[in-house]
PDB file of C-alpha atoms in Angstrom:
ATOM      1  CA  MET A   1      87.414  96.005 106.178  1.00  0.00           C
ATOM      2  CA  VAL A   2      85.285  97.608 108.892  1.00  0.00           C
ATOM      3  CA  LYS A   3      86.396  98.909 112.276  1.00  0.00           C
ATOM      4  CA  PHE A   4      83.870  98.292 115.041  1.00  0.00           C
ATOM      5  CA  SER A   5      83.962 100.134 118.366  1.00  0.00           C
ATOM      6  CA  PHE A   6      81.724  99.026 121.197  1.00  0.00           C
ATOM      7  CA  LYS A   7      80.907  99.774 124.819  1.00  0.00           C
ATOM      8  CA  LEU A   8      79.032  97.253 126.940  1.00  0.00           C
ATOM      9  CA  GLY A   9      77.636  97.264 130.456  1.00  0.00           C
ATOM     10  CA  TRP A  10      76.605  94.216 132.475  1.00  0.00           C
ATOM     11  CA  TYR A  11      75.100  93.245 135.798  1.00  0.00           C
ATOM     12  CA  TYR A  12      78.186  92.626 137.951  1.00  0.00           C
ATOM     13  CA  GLY A  13      79.542  89.112 137.475  1.00  0.00           C
ATOM     14  CA  THR A  14      77.583  88.322 134.302  1.00  0.00           C
ATOM     15  CA  GLY A  15      79.861  89.995 131.741  1.00  0.00           C
ATOM     16  CA  PRO A  16      83.370  89.243 130.522  1.00  0.00           C
ATOM     17  CA  GLY A  17      84.854  89.678 133.994  1.00  0.00           C
ATOM     18  CA  CYS A  18      85.480  93.344 134.706  1.00  0.00           C
ATOM     19  CA  THR A  19      86.291  93.982 138.384  1.00  0.00           C
ATOM     20  CA  PRO A  20      87.566  96.992 140.335  1.00  0.00           C
ATOM     21  CA  ASN A  21      91.007  95.312 140.367  1.00  0.00           C
ATOM     22  CA  ASN A  22      91.398  94.988 136.578  1.00  0.00           C
ATOM     23  CA  ILE A  23      90.265  98.406 135.324  1.00  0.00           C
ATOM     24  CA  GLY A  24      92.352  99.292 132.272  1.00  0.00           C
ATOM     25  CA  ASN A  25      93.026  95.649 131.388  1.00  0.00           C
ATOM     26  CA  LEU A  26      91.561  93.393 128.712  1.00  0.00           C
ATOM     27  CA  THR A  27      89.043  90.931 130.153  1.00  0.00           C
ATOM     28  CA  THR A  28      89.211  87.301 129.033  1.00  0.00           C
ATOM     29  CA  GLY A  29      86.029  85.773 130.401  1.00  0.00           C
ATOM     30  CA  GLY A  30      83.854  86.651 127.385  1.00  0.00           C
ATOM     31  CA  THR A  31      84.868  83.822 125.057  1.00  0.00           C
ATOM     32  CA  TYR A  32      81.370  82.347 125.291  1.00  0.00           C
ATOM     33  CA  ASP A  33      79.674  85.011 123.167  1.00  0.00           C
ATOM     34  CA  TYR A  34      80.552  86.824 119.968  1.00  0.00           C
ATOM     35  CA  TRP A  35      79.699  89.764 117.764  1.00  0.00           C
ATOM     36  CA  ARG A  36      78.111  87.984 114.808  1.00  0.00           C
ATOM     37  CA  CYS A  37      77.578  88.659 111.145  1.00  0.00           C
ATOM     38  CA  THR A  38      74.015  87.498 110.454  1.00  0.00           C
ATOM     39  CA  SER A  39      73.463  88.351 106.781  1.00  0.00           C
ATOM     40  CA  GLY A  40      75.599  88.417 103.614  1.00  0.00           C
ATOM     41  CA  CYS A  41      78.655  86.986 105.343  1.00  0.00           C
ATOM     42  CA  GLY A  42      81.209  85.031 103.372  1.00  0.00           C
ATOM     43  CA  GLY A  43      83.148  83.479 106.240  1.00  0.00           C
ATOM     44  CA  THR A  44      82.621  82.597 109.846  1.00  0.00           C
ATOM     45  CA  PRO A  45      79.664  84.395 111.428  1.00  0.00           C
ATOM     46  CA  ASN A  46      81.687  84.993 114.628  1.00  0.00           C
ATOM     47  CA  MET A  47      83.463  88.303 114.063  1.00  0.00           C
ATOM     48  CA  ASN A  48      85.023  88.862 117.498  1.00  0.00           C
ATOM     49  CA  ASP A  49      84.499  87.828 121.105  1.00  0.00           C
ATOM     50  CA  ILE A  50      82.854  90.264 123.511  1.00  0.00           C
ATOM     51  CA  ASN A  51      85.920  90.707 125.729  1.00  0.00           C
ATOM     52  CA  TYR A  52      86.736  94.349 126.336  1.00  0.00           C
ATOM     53  CA  VAL A  53      89.065  96.672 128.185  1.00  0.00           C
ATOM     54  CA  CYS A  54      87.521  97.101 131.623  1.00  0.00           C
ATOM     55  CA  THR A  55      86.609 100.770 132.189  1.00  0.00           C
ATOM     56  CA  GLY A  56      84.634 100.536 135.425  1.00  0.00           C
ATOM     57  CA  ALA A  57      83.043  98.173 137.925  1.00  0.00           C
ATOM     58  CA  SER A  58      81.138  98.461 141.177  1.00  0.00           C
ATOM     59  CA  ILE A  59      80.563  95.507 143.485  1.00  0.00           C
ATOM     60  CA  GLU A  60      78.303  97.688 145.657  1.00  0.00           C
ATOM     61  CA  ASP A  61      76.112  98.907 142.771  1.00  0.00           C
ATOM     62  CA  LEU A  62      76.378  95.591 140.866  1.00  0.00           C
ATOM     63  CA  TRP A  63      77.634  96.752 137.458  1.00  0.00           C
ATOM     64  CA  GLU A  64      80.630  96.328 135.190  1.00  0.00           C
ATOM     65  CA  GLN A  65      81.481  97.938 131.869  1.00  0.00           C
ATOM     66  CA  GLY A  66      84.142  98.167 129.208  1.00  0.00           C
ATOM     67  CA  GLU A  67      84.944  99.089 125.630  1.00  0.00           C
ATOM     68  CA  ARG A  68      87.033  97.845 122.722  1.00  0.00           C
ATOM     69  CA  ASP A  69      87.668  98.140 118.985  1.00  0.00           C
ATOM     70  CA  PHE A  70      88.101  95.345 116.470  1.00  0.00           C
ATOM     71  CA  ILE A  71      88.489  95.115 112.709  1.00  0.00           C
ATOM     72  CA  TYR A  72      86.595  92.619 110.582  1.00  0.00           C
ATOM     73  CA  ASN A  73      87.083  91.845 106.897  1.00  0.00           C
ATOM     74  CA  PHE A  74      83.808  91.003 105.177  1.00  0.00           C
ATOM     75  CA  THR A  75      84.451  88.426 102.462  1.00  0.00           C
ATOM     76  CA  GLY A  76      80.943  88.305 100.978  1.00  0.00           C
ATOM     77  CA  VAL A  77      79.688  90.549  98.194  1.00  0.00           C
ATOM     78  CA  GLY A  78      76.866  92.085 100.260  1.00  0.00           C
ATOM     79  CA  PRO A  79      74.621  93.888 100.563  1.00  0.00           C
ATOM     80  CA  PHE A  80      75.188  94.028 104.295  1.00  0.00           C
ATOM     81  CA  THR A  81      72.784  95.021 107.039  1.00  0.00           C
ATOM     82  CA  VAL A  82      74.094  96.877 110.068  1.00  0.00           C
ATOM     83  CA  SER A  83      71.945  96.084 113.088  1.00  0.00           C
ATOM     84  CA  VAL A  84      72.257  98.039 116.290  1.00  0.00           C
ATOM     85  CA  ARG A  85      70.820  97.374 119.703  1.00  0.00           C
ATOM     86  CA  TYR A  86      67.682  99.313 120.615  1.00  0.00           C
ATOM     87  CA  GLY A  87      68.283 101.930 123.287  1.00  0.00           C
ATOM     88  CA  THR A  88      71.983 102.417 122.557  1.00  0.00           C
ATOM     89  CA  ARG A  89      73.918 105.453 121.368  1.00  0.00           C
ATOM     90  CA  VAL A  90      75.405 104.648 117.974  1.00  0.00           C
ATOM     91  CA  VAL A  91      78.504 106.261 116.466  1.00  0.00           C
ATOM     92  CA  LEU A  92      79.333 105.281 112.859  1.00  0.00           C
ATOM     93  CA  THR A  93      82.418 106.681 111.147  1.00  0.00           C
ATOM     94  CA  ILE A  94      82.601 106.440 107.353  1.00  0.00           C
ATOM     95  CA  PRO A  95      86.249 106.320 106.199  1.00  0.00           C
ATOM     96  CA  MET A  96      87.222 109.056 103.719  1.00  0.00           C
ATOM     97  CA  VAL A  97      90.503 109.193 101.794  1.00  0.00           C
ATOM     98  CA  ASP A  98      91.865 111.444  99.076  1.00  0.00           C
ATOM     99  CA  SER A  99      95.017 110.246  97.327  1.00  0.00           C
ATOM    100  CA  ASP A 100      96.376 113.716  96.530  1.00  0.00           C
ATOM    101  CA  GLY A 101      95.794 115.252  99.946  1.00  0.00           C
ATOM    102  CA  ASP A 102      92.722 117.380  99.236  1.00  0.00           C
ATOM    103  CA  THR A 103      90.441 118.261 102.132  1.00  0.00           C
ATOM    104  CA  VAL A 104      87.617 115.704 102.294  1.00  0.00           C
ATOM    105  CA  ARG A 105      84.292 116.283 104.018  1.00  0.00           C
ATOM    106  CA  CYS A 106      80.925 114.601 103.941  1.00  0.00           C
ATOM    107  CA  ARG A 107      77.440 116.038 104.275  1.00  0.00           C
ATOM    108  CA  TRP A 108      73.864 114.829 104.258  1.00  0.00           C
ATOM    109  CA  ALA A 109      72.760 114.287 100.676  1.00  0.00           C
ATOM    110  CA  THR A 110      70.043 116.652  99.420  1.00  0.00           C
ATOM    111  CA  GLY A 111      67.490 116.828  96.600  1.00  0.00           C
ATOM    112  CA  ASN A 112      68.228 114.524  93.660  1.00  0.00           C
ATOM    113  CA  GLU A 113      71.222 113.061  95.500  1.00  0.00           C
ATOM    114  CA  CYS A 114      68.956 111.160  97.870  1.00  0.00           C
ATOM    115  CA  VAL A 115      65.353 111.512  96.602  1.00  0.00           C
ATOM    116  CA  SER A 116      63.154 109.390  98.929  1.00  0.00           C
ATOM    117  CA  VAL A 117      65.823 108.677 101.575  1.00  0.00           C
ATOM    118  CA  CYS A 118      66.772 112.262 102.453  1.00  0.00           C
ATOM    119  CA  ASN A 119      66.778 112.800 106.237  1.00  0.00           C
ATOM    120  CA  SER A 120      65.486 109.288 106.924  1.00  0.00           C
ATOM    121  CA  LEU A 121      67.507 108.592 110.087  1.00  0.00           C
ATOM    122  CA  PRO A 122      65.650 110.516 112.822  1.00  0.00           C
ATOM    123  CA  LEU A 123      67.615 112.912 115.037  1.00  0.00           C
ATOM    124  CA  ALA A 124      71.001 111.817 113.692  1.00  0.00           C
ATOM    125  CA  THR A 125      73.890 114.268 113.687  1.00  0.00           C
ATOM    126  CA  LEU A 126      76.809 114.343 111.277  1.00  0.00           C
ATOM    127  CA  ASP A 127      80.355 115.565 111.891  1.00  0.00           C
ATOM    128  CA  SER A 128      81.310 116.582 108.345  1.00  0.00           C
ATOM    129  CA  ASP A 129      85.058 116.666 108.972  1.00  0.00           C
ATOM    130  CA  THR A 130      85.268 113.091 110.279  1.00  0.00           C
ATOM    131  CA  CYS A 131      82.130 111.784 108.521  1.00  0.00           C
ATOM    132  CA  THR A 132      80.815 110.468 111.825  1.00  0.00           C
ATOM    133  CA  ILE A 133      77.082 109.831 112.238  1.00  0.00           C
ATOM    134  CA  THR A 134      75.759 109.793 115.805  1.00  0.00           C
ATOM    135  CA  PHE A 135      72.242 108.837 116.880  1.00  0.00           C
ATOM    136  CA  ASN A 136      70.285 107.178 119.659  1.00  0.00           C
ATOM    137  CA  ALA A 137      68.706 103.909 118.528  1.00  0.00           C
ATOM    138  CA  THR A 138      65.396 104.615 120.251  1.00  0.00           C
ATOM    139  CA  HIS A 139      63.115 105.565 117.380  1.00  0.00           C
ATOM    140  CA  THR A 140      61.418 102.374 116.141  1.00  0.00           C
ATOM    141  CA  LEU A 141      62.188  98.830 117.240  1.00  0.00           C
ATOM    142  CA  ASN A 142      62.951  96.658 114.165  1.00  0.00           C
ATOM    143  CA  GLY A 143      62.837  99.774 111.992  1.00  0.00           C
ATOM    144  CA  MET A 144      64.877  99.906 108.786  1.00  0.00           C
ATOM    145  CA  TYR A 145      66.624 103.153 107.881  1.00  0.00           C
ATOM    146  CA  ALA A 146      68.615 104.442 104.946  1.00  0.00           C
ATOM    147  CA  VAL A 147      71.437 106.947 105.193  1.00  0.00           C
ATOM    148  CA  ALA A 148      72.372 109.115 102.203  1.00  0.00           C
ATOM    149  CA  LEU A 149      75.607 111.105 102.267  1.00  0.00           C
ATOM    150  CA  SER A 150      77.664 113.021  99.746  1.00  0.00           C
ATOM    151  CA  ILE A 151      81.443 112.963 100.113  1.00  0.00           C
ATOM    152  CA  GLU A 152      83.238 115.989  98.677  1.00  0.00           C
ATOM    153  CA  ASP A 153      86.890 116.861  98.152  1.00  0.00           C
ATOM    154  CA  PHE A 154      88.144 120.443  98.204  1.00  0.00           C
ATOM    155  CA  PRO A 155      91.510 121.831  97.088  1.00  0.00           C
ATOM    156  CA  LYS A 156      93.781 123.197  99.809  1.00  0.00           C
ATOM    157  CA  THR A 157      94.574 126.249  97.633  1.00  0.00           C
ATOM    158  CA  ASN A 158      93.065 127.769  94.500  1.00  0.00           C
ATOM    159  CA  ILE A 159      93.510 125.507  91.463  1.00  0.00           C
ATOM    160  CA  ILE A 160      92.361 125.549  87.852  1.00  0.00           C
ATOM    161  CA  ILE A 161      91.043 122.378  86.237  1.00  0.00           C
ATOM    162  CA  GLY A 162      90.405 122.910  82.546  1.00  0.00           C
ATOM    163  CA  SER A 163      89.305 126.528  82.565  1.00  0.00           C
ATOM    164  CA  LYS A 164      87.408 126.379  85.867  1.00  0.00           C
ATOM    165  CA  LEU A 165      88.786 127.927  89.047  1.00  0.00           C
ATOM    166  CA  TYR A 166      88.279 125.904  92.252  1.00  0.00           C
ATOM    167  CA  THR A 167      88.799 127.608  95.610  1.00  0.00           C
ATOM    168  CA  PRO A 168      89.095 125.799  98.959  1.00  0.00           C
ATOM    169  CA  ASN A 169      85.309 126.342  99.270  1.00  0.00           C
ATOM    170  CA  ASP A 170      84.428 124.684  95.932  1.00  0.00           C
ATOM    171  CA  PRO A 171      84.151 120.885  95.783  1.00  0.00           C
ATOM    172  CA  ILE A 172      86.237 119.330  93.015  1.00  0.00           C
ATOM    173  CA  SER A 173      84.121 116.182  93.087  1.00  0.00           C
ATOM    174  CA  ILE A 174      81.070 114.827  94.884  1.00  0.00           C
ATOM    175  CA  VAL A 175      80.636 111.097  95.502  1.00  0.00           C
ATOM    176  CA  PRO A 176      77.241 109.806  96.679  1.00  0.00           C
ATOM    177  CA  LEU A 177      77.083 107.130  99.360  1.00  0.00           C
ATOM    178  CA  GLN A 178      73.901 105.395 100.446  1.00  0.00           C
ATOM    179  CA  ALA A 179      73.563 102.807 103.174  1.00  0.00           C
ATOM    180  CA  SER A 180      70.086 101.415 102.882  1.00  0.00           C
ATOM    181  CA  LYS A 181      70.020  98.655 105.470  1.00  0.00           C
ATOM    182  CA  MET A 182      70.306  99.812 109.048  1.00  0.00           C
ATOM    183  CA  LYS A 183      68.073  97.923 111.460  1.00  0.00           C
ATOM    184  CA  ILE A 184      67.434  98.587 115.143  1.00  0.00           C
ATOM    185  CA  LEU A 185      67.124  95.336 117.120  1.00  0.00           C
ATOM    186  CA  ARG A 186      66.849  94.211 120.713  1.00  0.00           C
ATOM    187  CA  GLU A 187      69.968  92.039 120.354  1.00  0.00           C
ATOM    188  CA  TYR A 188      73.531  93.076 119.656  1.00  0.00           C
ATOM    189  CA  ASP A 189      74.180  90.864 116.624  1.00  0.00           C
ATOM    190  CA  ILE A 190      75.755  92.687 113.704  1.00  0.00           C
TER     191      ILE A 190
END
């Protein structure tokens, strides 16, 4: 299951129907186009329509825009390619969970954790607490990028496992995560 969040802007009158009178409401005119799964999909390629909650519109300046979230369950076995539109700001959040309530953070992988894919996504930033990667998709059109992270869990108080003391600054475990198929396209298919 993946949560997608998107923001779109259109020339006024060509998008899903955002007007100055319906700001804050879900548009319904975008049933003609969809976010699509284009590779490794096990079900329908249409993931969600492009309707959004209208966030702004100007008849005078000829623009409309909105944003929305949707959740899609991938039924295929992958691997999956995430494609993002060239020229957009991309925000990807990697879900992190710890069943016993430890503090969980992620970081860029280093050294042997990532080998040839260390630092391969140019000018990306990482919020370690939320495991959110942010970057502008303006580097190379049709470029493929890998992302290597390490997810760590830390005890909330000092604990002893075996004979080793772990403080809230010492990771109990480190789990590597690599996403090796991120492509920057001119279209918005995913």
